[in-house]
Tab-separated table of C-alpha atoms (C1' of nucleotides) in Angstrom:
chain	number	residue	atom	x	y	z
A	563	UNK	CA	21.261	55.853	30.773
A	564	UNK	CA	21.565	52.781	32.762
A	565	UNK	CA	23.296	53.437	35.663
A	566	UNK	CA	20.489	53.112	38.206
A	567	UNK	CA	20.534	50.161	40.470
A	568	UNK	CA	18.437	47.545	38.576
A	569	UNK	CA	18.023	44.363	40.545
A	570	UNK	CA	18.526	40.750	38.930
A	571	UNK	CA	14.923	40.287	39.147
A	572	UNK	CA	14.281	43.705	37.291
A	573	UNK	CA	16.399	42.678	34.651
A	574	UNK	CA	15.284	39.111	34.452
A	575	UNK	CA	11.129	40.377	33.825
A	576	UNK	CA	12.808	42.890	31.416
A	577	UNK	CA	14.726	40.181	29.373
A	578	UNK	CA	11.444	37.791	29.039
A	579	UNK	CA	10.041	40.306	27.808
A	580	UNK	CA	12.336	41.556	25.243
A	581	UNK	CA	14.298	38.646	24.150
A	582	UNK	CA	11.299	36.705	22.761
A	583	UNK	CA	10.532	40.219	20.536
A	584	UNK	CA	13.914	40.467	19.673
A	585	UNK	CA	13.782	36.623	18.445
A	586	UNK	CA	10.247	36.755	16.464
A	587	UNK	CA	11.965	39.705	14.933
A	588	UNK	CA	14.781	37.957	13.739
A	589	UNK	CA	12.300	35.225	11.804
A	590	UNK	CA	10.446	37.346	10.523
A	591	UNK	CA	13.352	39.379	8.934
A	592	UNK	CA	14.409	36.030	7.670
A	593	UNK	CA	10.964	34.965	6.519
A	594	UNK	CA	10.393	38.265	4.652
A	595	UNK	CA	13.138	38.055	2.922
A	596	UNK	CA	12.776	34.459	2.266
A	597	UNK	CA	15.741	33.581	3.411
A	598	UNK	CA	15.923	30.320	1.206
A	599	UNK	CA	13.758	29.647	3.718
A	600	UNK	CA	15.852	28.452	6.104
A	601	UNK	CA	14.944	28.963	9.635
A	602	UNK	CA	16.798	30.311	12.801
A	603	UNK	CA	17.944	26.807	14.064
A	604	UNK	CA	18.608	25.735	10.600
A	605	UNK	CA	20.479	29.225	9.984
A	606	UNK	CA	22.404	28.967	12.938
A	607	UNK	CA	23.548	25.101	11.821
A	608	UNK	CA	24.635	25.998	8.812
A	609	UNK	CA	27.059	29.273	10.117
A	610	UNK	CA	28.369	26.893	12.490
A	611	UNK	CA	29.688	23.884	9.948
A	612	UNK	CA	30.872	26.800	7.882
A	613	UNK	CA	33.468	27.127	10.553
A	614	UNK	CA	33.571	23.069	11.415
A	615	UNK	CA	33.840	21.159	8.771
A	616	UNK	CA	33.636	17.186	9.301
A	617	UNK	CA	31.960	18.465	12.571
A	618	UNK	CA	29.907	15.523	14.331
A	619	UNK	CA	25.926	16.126	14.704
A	620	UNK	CA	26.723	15.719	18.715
A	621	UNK	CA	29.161	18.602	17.970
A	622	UNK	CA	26.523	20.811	16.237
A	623	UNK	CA	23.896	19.853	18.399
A	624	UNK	CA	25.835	21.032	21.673
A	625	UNK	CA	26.545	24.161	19.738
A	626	UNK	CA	23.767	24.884	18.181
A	627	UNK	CA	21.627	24.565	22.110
A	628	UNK	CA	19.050	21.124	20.883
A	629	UNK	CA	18.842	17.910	21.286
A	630	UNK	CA	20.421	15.115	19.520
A	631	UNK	CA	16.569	13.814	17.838
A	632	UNK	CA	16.021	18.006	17.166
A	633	UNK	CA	19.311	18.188	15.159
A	634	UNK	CA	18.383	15.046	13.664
A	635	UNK	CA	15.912	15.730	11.970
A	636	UNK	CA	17.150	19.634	11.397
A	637	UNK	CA	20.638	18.025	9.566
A	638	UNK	CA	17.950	16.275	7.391
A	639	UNK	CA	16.255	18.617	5.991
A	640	UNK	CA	19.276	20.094	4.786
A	641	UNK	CA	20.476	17.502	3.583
A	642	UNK	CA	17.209	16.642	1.472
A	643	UNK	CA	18.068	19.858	0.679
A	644	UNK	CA	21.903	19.506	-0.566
A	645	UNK	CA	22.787	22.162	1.933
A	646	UNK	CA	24.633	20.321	3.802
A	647	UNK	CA	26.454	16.789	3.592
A	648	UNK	CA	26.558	13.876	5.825
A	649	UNK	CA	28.942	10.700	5.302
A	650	UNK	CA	29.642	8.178	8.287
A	651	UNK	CA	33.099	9.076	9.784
A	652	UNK	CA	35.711	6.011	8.542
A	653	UNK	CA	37.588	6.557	12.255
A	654	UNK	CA	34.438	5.887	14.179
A	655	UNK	CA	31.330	4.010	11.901
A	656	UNK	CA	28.946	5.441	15.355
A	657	UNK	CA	29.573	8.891	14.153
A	658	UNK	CA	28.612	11.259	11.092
A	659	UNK	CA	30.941	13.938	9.376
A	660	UNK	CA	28.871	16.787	8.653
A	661	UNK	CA	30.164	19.681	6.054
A	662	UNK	CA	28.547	22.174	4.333
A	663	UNK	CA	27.948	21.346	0.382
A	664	UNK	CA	28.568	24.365	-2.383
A	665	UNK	CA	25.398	25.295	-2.957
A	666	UNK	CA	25.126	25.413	0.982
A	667	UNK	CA	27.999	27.856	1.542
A	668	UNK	CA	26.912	29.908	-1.288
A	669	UNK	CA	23.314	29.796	0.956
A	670	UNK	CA	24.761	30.684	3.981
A	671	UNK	CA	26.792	33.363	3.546
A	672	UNK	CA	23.933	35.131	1.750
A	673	UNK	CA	21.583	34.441	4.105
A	674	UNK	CA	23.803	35.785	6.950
A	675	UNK	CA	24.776	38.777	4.898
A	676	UNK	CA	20.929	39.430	4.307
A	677	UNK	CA	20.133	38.928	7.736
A	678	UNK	CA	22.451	40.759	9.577
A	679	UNK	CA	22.461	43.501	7.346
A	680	UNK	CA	18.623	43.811	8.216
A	681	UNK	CA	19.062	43.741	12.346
A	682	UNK	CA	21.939	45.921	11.346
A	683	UNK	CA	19.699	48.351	10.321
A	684	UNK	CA	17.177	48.597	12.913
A	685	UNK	CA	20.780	48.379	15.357
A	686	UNK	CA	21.221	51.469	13.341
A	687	UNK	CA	18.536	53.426	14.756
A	688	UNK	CA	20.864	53.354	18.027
A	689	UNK	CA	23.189	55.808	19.252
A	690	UNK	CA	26.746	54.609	19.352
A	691	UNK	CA	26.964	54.725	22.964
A	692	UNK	CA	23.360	52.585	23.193
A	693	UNK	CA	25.517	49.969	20.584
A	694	UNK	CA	28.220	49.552	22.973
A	695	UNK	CA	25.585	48.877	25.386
A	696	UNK	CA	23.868	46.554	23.523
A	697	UNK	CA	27.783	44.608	22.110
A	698	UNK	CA	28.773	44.469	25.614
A	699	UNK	CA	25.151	43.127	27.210
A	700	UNK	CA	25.418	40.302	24.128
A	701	UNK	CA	28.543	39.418	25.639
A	702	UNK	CA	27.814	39.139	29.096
A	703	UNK	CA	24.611	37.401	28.615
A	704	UNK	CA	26.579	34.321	26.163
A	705	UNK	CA	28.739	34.206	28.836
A	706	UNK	CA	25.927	33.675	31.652
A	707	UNK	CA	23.835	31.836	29.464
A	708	UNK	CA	25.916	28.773	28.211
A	709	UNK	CA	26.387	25.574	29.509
A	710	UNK	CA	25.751	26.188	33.520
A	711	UNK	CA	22.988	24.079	35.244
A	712	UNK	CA	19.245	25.102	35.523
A	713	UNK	CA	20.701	25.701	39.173
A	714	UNK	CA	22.640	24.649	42.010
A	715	UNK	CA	25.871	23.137	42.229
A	716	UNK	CA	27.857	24.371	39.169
A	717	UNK	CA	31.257	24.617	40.195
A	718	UNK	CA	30.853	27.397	37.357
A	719	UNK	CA	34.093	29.265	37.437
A	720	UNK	CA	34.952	26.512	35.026
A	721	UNK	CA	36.167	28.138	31.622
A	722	UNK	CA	33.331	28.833	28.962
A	723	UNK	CA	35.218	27.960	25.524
A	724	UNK	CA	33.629	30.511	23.679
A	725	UNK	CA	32.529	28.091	20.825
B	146	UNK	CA	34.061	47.859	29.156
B	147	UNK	CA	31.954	48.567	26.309
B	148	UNK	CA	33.258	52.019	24.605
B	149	UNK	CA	34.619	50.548	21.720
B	150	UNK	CA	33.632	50.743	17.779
B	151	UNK	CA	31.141	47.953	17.137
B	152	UNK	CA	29.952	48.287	13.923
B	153	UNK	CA	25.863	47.735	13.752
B	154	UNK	CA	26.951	45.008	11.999
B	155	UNK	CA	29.560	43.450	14.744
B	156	UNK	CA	26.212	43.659	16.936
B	157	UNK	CA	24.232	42.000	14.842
B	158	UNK	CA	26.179	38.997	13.978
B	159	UNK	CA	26.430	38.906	18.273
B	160	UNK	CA	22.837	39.131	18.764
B	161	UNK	CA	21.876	36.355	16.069
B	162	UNK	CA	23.944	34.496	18.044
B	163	UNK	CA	22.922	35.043	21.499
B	164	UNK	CA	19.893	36.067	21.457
B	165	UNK	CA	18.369	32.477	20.346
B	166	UNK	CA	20.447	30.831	23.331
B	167	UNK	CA	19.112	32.900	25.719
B	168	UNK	CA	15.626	32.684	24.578
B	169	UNK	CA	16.455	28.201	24.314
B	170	UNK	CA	17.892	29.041	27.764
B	171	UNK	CA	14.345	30.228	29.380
B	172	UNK	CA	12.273	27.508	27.957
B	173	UNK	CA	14.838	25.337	29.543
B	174	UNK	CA	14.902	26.378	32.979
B	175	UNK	CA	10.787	26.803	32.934
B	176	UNK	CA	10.478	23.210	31.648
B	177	UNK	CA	12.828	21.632	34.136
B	178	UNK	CA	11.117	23.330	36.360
B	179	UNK	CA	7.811	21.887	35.181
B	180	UNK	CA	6.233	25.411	35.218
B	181	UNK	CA	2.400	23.451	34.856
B	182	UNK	CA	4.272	22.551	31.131
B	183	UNK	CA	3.858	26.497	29.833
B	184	UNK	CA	5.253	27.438	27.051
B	185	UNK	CA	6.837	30.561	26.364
B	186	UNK	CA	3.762	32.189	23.966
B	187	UNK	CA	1.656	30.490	26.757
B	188	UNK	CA	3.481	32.366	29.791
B	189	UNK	CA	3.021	35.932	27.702
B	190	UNK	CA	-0.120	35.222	26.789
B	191	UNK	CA	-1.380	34.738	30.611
B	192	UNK	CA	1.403	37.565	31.248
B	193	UNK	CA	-0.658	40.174	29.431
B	194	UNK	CA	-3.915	39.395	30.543
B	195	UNK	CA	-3.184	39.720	33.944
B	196	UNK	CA	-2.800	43.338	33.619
B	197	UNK	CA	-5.592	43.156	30.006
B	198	UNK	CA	-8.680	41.528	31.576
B	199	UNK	CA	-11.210	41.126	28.771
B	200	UNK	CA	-8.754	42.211	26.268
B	201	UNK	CA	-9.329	40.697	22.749
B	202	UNK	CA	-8.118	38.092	20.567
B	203	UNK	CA	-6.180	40.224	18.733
B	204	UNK	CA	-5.017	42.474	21.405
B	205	UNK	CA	-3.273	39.554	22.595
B	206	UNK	CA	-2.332	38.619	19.647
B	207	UNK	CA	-0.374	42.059	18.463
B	208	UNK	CA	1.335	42.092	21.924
B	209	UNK	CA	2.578	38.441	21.897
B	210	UNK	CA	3.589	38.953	17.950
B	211	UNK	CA	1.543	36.090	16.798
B	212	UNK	CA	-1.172	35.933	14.423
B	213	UNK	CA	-4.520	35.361	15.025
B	214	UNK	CA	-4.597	31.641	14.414
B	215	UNK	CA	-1.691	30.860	16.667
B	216	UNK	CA	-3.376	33.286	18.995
B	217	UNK	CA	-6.457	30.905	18.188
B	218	UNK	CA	-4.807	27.986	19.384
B	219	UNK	CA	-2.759	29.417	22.386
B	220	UNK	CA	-6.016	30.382	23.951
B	221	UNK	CA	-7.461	27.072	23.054
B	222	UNK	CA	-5.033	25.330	24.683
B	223	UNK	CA	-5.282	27.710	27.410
B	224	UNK	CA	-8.962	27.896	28.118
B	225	UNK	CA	-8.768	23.796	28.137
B	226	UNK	CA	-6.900	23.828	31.002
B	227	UNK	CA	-9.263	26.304	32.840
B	228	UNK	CA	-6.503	28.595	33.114
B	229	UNK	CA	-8.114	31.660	30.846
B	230	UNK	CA	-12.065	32.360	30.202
B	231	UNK	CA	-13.294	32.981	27.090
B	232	UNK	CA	-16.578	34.760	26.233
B	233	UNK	CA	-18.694	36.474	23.406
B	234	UNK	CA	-18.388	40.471	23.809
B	235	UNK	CA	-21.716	41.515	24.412
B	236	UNK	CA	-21.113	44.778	22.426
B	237	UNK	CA	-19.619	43.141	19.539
B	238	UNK	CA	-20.219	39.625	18.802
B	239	UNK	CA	-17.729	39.193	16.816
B	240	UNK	CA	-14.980	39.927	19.046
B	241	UNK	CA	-13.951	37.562	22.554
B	242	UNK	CA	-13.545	38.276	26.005
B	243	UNK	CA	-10.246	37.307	27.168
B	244	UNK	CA	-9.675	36.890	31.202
B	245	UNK	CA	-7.480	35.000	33.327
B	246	UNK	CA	-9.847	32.311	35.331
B	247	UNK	CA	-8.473	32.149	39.145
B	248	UNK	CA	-6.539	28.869	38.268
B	249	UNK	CA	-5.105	30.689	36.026
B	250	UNK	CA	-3.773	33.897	37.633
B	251	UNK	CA	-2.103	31.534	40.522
B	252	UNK	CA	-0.372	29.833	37.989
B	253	UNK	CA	0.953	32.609	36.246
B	254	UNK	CA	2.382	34.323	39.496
B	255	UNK	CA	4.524	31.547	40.072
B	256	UNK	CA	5.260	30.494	36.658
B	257	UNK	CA	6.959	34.250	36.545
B	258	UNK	CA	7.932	34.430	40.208
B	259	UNK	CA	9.908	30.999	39.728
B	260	UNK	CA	11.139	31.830	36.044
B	261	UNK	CA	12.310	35.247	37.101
B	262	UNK	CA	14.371	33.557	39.723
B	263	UNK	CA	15.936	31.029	37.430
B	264	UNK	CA	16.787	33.629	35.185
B	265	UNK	CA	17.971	36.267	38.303
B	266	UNK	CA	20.037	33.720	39.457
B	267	UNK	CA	21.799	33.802	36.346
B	268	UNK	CA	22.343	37.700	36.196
B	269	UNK	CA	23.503	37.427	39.632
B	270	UNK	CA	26.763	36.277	38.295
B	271	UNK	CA	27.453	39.393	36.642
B	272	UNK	CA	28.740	42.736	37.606
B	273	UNK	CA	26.003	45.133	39.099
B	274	UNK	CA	27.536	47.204	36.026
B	275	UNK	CA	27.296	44.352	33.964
B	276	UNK	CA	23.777	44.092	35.071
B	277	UNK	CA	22.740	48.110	34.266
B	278	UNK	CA	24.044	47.434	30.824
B	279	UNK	CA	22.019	44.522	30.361
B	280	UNK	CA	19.375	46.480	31.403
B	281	UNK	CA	20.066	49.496	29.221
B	282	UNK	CA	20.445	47.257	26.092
B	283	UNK	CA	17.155	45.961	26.273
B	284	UNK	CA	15.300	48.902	26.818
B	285	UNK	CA	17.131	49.853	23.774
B	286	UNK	CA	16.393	46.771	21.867
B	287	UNK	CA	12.636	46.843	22.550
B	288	UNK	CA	12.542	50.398	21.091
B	289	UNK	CA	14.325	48.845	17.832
B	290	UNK	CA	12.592	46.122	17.606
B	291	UNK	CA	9.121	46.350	18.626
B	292	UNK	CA	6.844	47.279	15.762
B	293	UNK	CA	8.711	48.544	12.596
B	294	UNK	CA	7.970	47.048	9.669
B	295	UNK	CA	10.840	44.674	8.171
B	296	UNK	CA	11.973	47.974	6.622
B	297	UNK	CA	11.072	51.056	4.359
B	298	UNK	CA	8.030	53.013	4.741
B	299	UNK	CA	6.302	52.716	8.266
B	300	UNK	CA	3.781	55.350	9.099
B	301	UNK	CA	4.201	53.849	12.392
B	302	UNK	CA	4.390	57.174	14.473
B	303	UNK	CA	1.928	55.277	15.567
B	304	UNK	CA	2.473	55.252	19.602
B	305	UNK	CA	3.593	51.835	21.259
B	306	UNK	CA	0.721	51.473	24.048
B	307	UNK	CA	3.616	50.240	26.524
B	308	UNK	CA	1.962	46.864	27.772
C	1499	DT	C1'	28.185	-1.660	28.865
C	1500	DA	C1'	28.611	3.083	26.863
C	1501	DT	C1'	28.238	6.088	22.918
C	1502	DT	C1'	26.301	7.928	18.430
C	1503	DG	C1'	22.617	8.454	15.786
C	1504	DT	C1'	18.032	7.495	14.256
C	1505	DT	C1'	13.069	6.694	14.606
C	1506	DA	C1'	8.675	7.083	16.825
C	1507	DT	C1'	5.305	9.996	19.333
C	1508	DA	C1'	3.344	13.795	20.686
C	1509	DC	C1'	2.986	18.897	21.363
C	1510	DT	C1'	3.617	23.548	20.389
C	1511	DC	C1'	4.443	27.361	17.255
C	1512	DT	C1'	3.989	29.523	12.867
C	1513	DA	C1'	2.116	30.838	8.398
C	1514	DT	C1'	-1.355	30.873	4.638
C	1515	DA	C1'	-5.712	30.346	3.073
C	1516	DA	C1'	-10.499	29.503	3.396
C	1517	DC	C1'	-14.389	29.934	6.123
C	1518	DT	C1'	-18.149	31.803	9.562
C	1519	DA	C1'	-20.449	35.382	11.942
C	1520	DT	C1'	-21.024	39.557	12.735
C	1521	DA	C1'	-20.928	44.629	11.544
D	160	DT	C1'	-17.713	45.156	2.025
D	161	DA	C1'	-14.789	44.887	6.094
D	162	DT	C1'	-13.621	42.954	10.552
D	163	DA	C1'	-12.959	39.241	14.391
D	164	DG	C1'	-12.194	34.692	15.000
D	165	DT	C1'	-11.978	29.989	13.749
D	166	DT	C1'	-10.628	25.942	11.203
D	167	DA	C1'	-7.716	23.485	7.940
D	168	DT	C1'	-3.359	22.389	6.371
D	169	DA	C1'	1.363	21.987	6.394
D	170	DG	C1'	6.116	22.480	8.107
D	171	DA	C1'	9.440	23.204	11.756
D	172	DG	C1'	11.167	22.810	16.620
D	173	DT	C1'	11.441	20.327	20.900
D	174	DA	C1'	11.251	16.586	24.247
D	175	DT	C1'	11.119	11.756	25.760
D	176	DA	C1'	11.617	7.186	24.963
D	177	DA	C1'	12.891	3.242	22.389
D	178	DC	C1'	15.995	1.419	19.197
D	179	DA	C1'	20.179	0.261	16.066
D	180	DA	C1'	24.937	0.107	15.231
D	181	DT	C1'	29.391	0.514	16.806
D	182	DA	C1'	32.946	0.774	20.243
DNA sequence: TATTGTTATACTCTATAACTATA
DNA sequence: TATAGTTATAGAGTATAACAATA
């Protein structure tokens, strides 16, 4: 399979090609199976105060790869939603503690189950060996993805805390 | 490196979690580097007709993974700009003649020869294995995820013109 | 003065439904 | 009637800039 010499260039046309499919794939997986309707970036919110409660929305936001107005408005709408709840931190009165709400866990971990169990299945259609591929790709993609500068500088050995 | 036992669903929980920071990843690096302000859908719309002069609305639309009234506005928002023509097919009136206008084939050669770079330069931190399994894994992932309905029947031997 | 959030604007993307015009 | 596109509507994401509250 792989194996042949595939320039970063190659690789780079390949992945704007297939990560956007891979993504609109995703939605519409969640969309079909109306996921509560949540979306991606809401989704991906939620799974990550699962593991953080009290979490800030700087701390979400920096996770979750938006802006501070973008997770604004995002924390919001769950909260409109009593997914998720939001109290001013006593410690620091700048700051909110964000945690997910009981109907919101129940939400989430349905939704994930849902939603991985449906790109588990078209994973499925793999060969083992092609899985590996794919696992170990995943991996070295997060790891050249996050954090580092659109360019330059980037002292970038520095240590990516993996979340 | 790979080799082990990832469960399809081990690879999907990793993929729902890289997959959308890569993807936020790419519209980053093209906006800071004020790619004429193109968006993704935008950049693969002007991708395929490069090498799909006079293709159709939907043609477009099918390969992007849109519908037709995003697809509507995309070219709208293209053919503003001068960057794609759009006429009446002579042979069927109903249907539009999509080109890229010579504006817009100079933008889209360096919109992709300076995103490819942004997003090479990132690969080029990983192992030339590293890279080959990249590789591998998407050509794997666009076979799993292109098409296919959300699940069940699918008729869908139908074949995958490949772009 | 610096930090944390929020609000305001303005686009783009997406989806559904209703509509036009062709066929 | 069926198809190709468009328009209308509505919601979500993102970005920038301006702003409030707190530190």
């Amino acid at each position: 399979m792989a194996g042949l010499a595939h320039s970063p260039l190659e690789a780079a046309a390949l992945i704007m090609d297939v990560v956007p499919l891979v993504m609109r794939r995703m939605r519409k997986e969640m969309r079909s199976r109306r996921m509560s309707g949540l979306s991606l970036p809401q989704f991906r919110t939620l799974i990550f105060l699962r593991r953080h409660e009290g979490a800030s929305l700087s701390q979400v936001a920096a996770h979750v790869g938006v802006g501070l107005p973008s997770m604004s408005k995002i924390i919001e709408s769950l909260v409109r939603r009593d997914l998720v709840t939001r109290v001013t931190s006593a410690s620091d009165r700048r700051c909110v503690n964000l945690s997910l709400s009981n109907p919101g866990l129940a939400t989430v971990e349905e939704a994930r189950r849902e939603t991985e169990a449906r790109v588990a299945e078209l994973l499925a259609e793999l060969s083992h060996q092609q899985r590996a591929e794919v696992y170990g790709a995943m991996q070295a993609l997060q790891a050249a993805f996050d954090g580092a500068e659109p360019l330059s500088k980037t002292p970038r050995g520095a240590a990516h805390a993996n979340h």
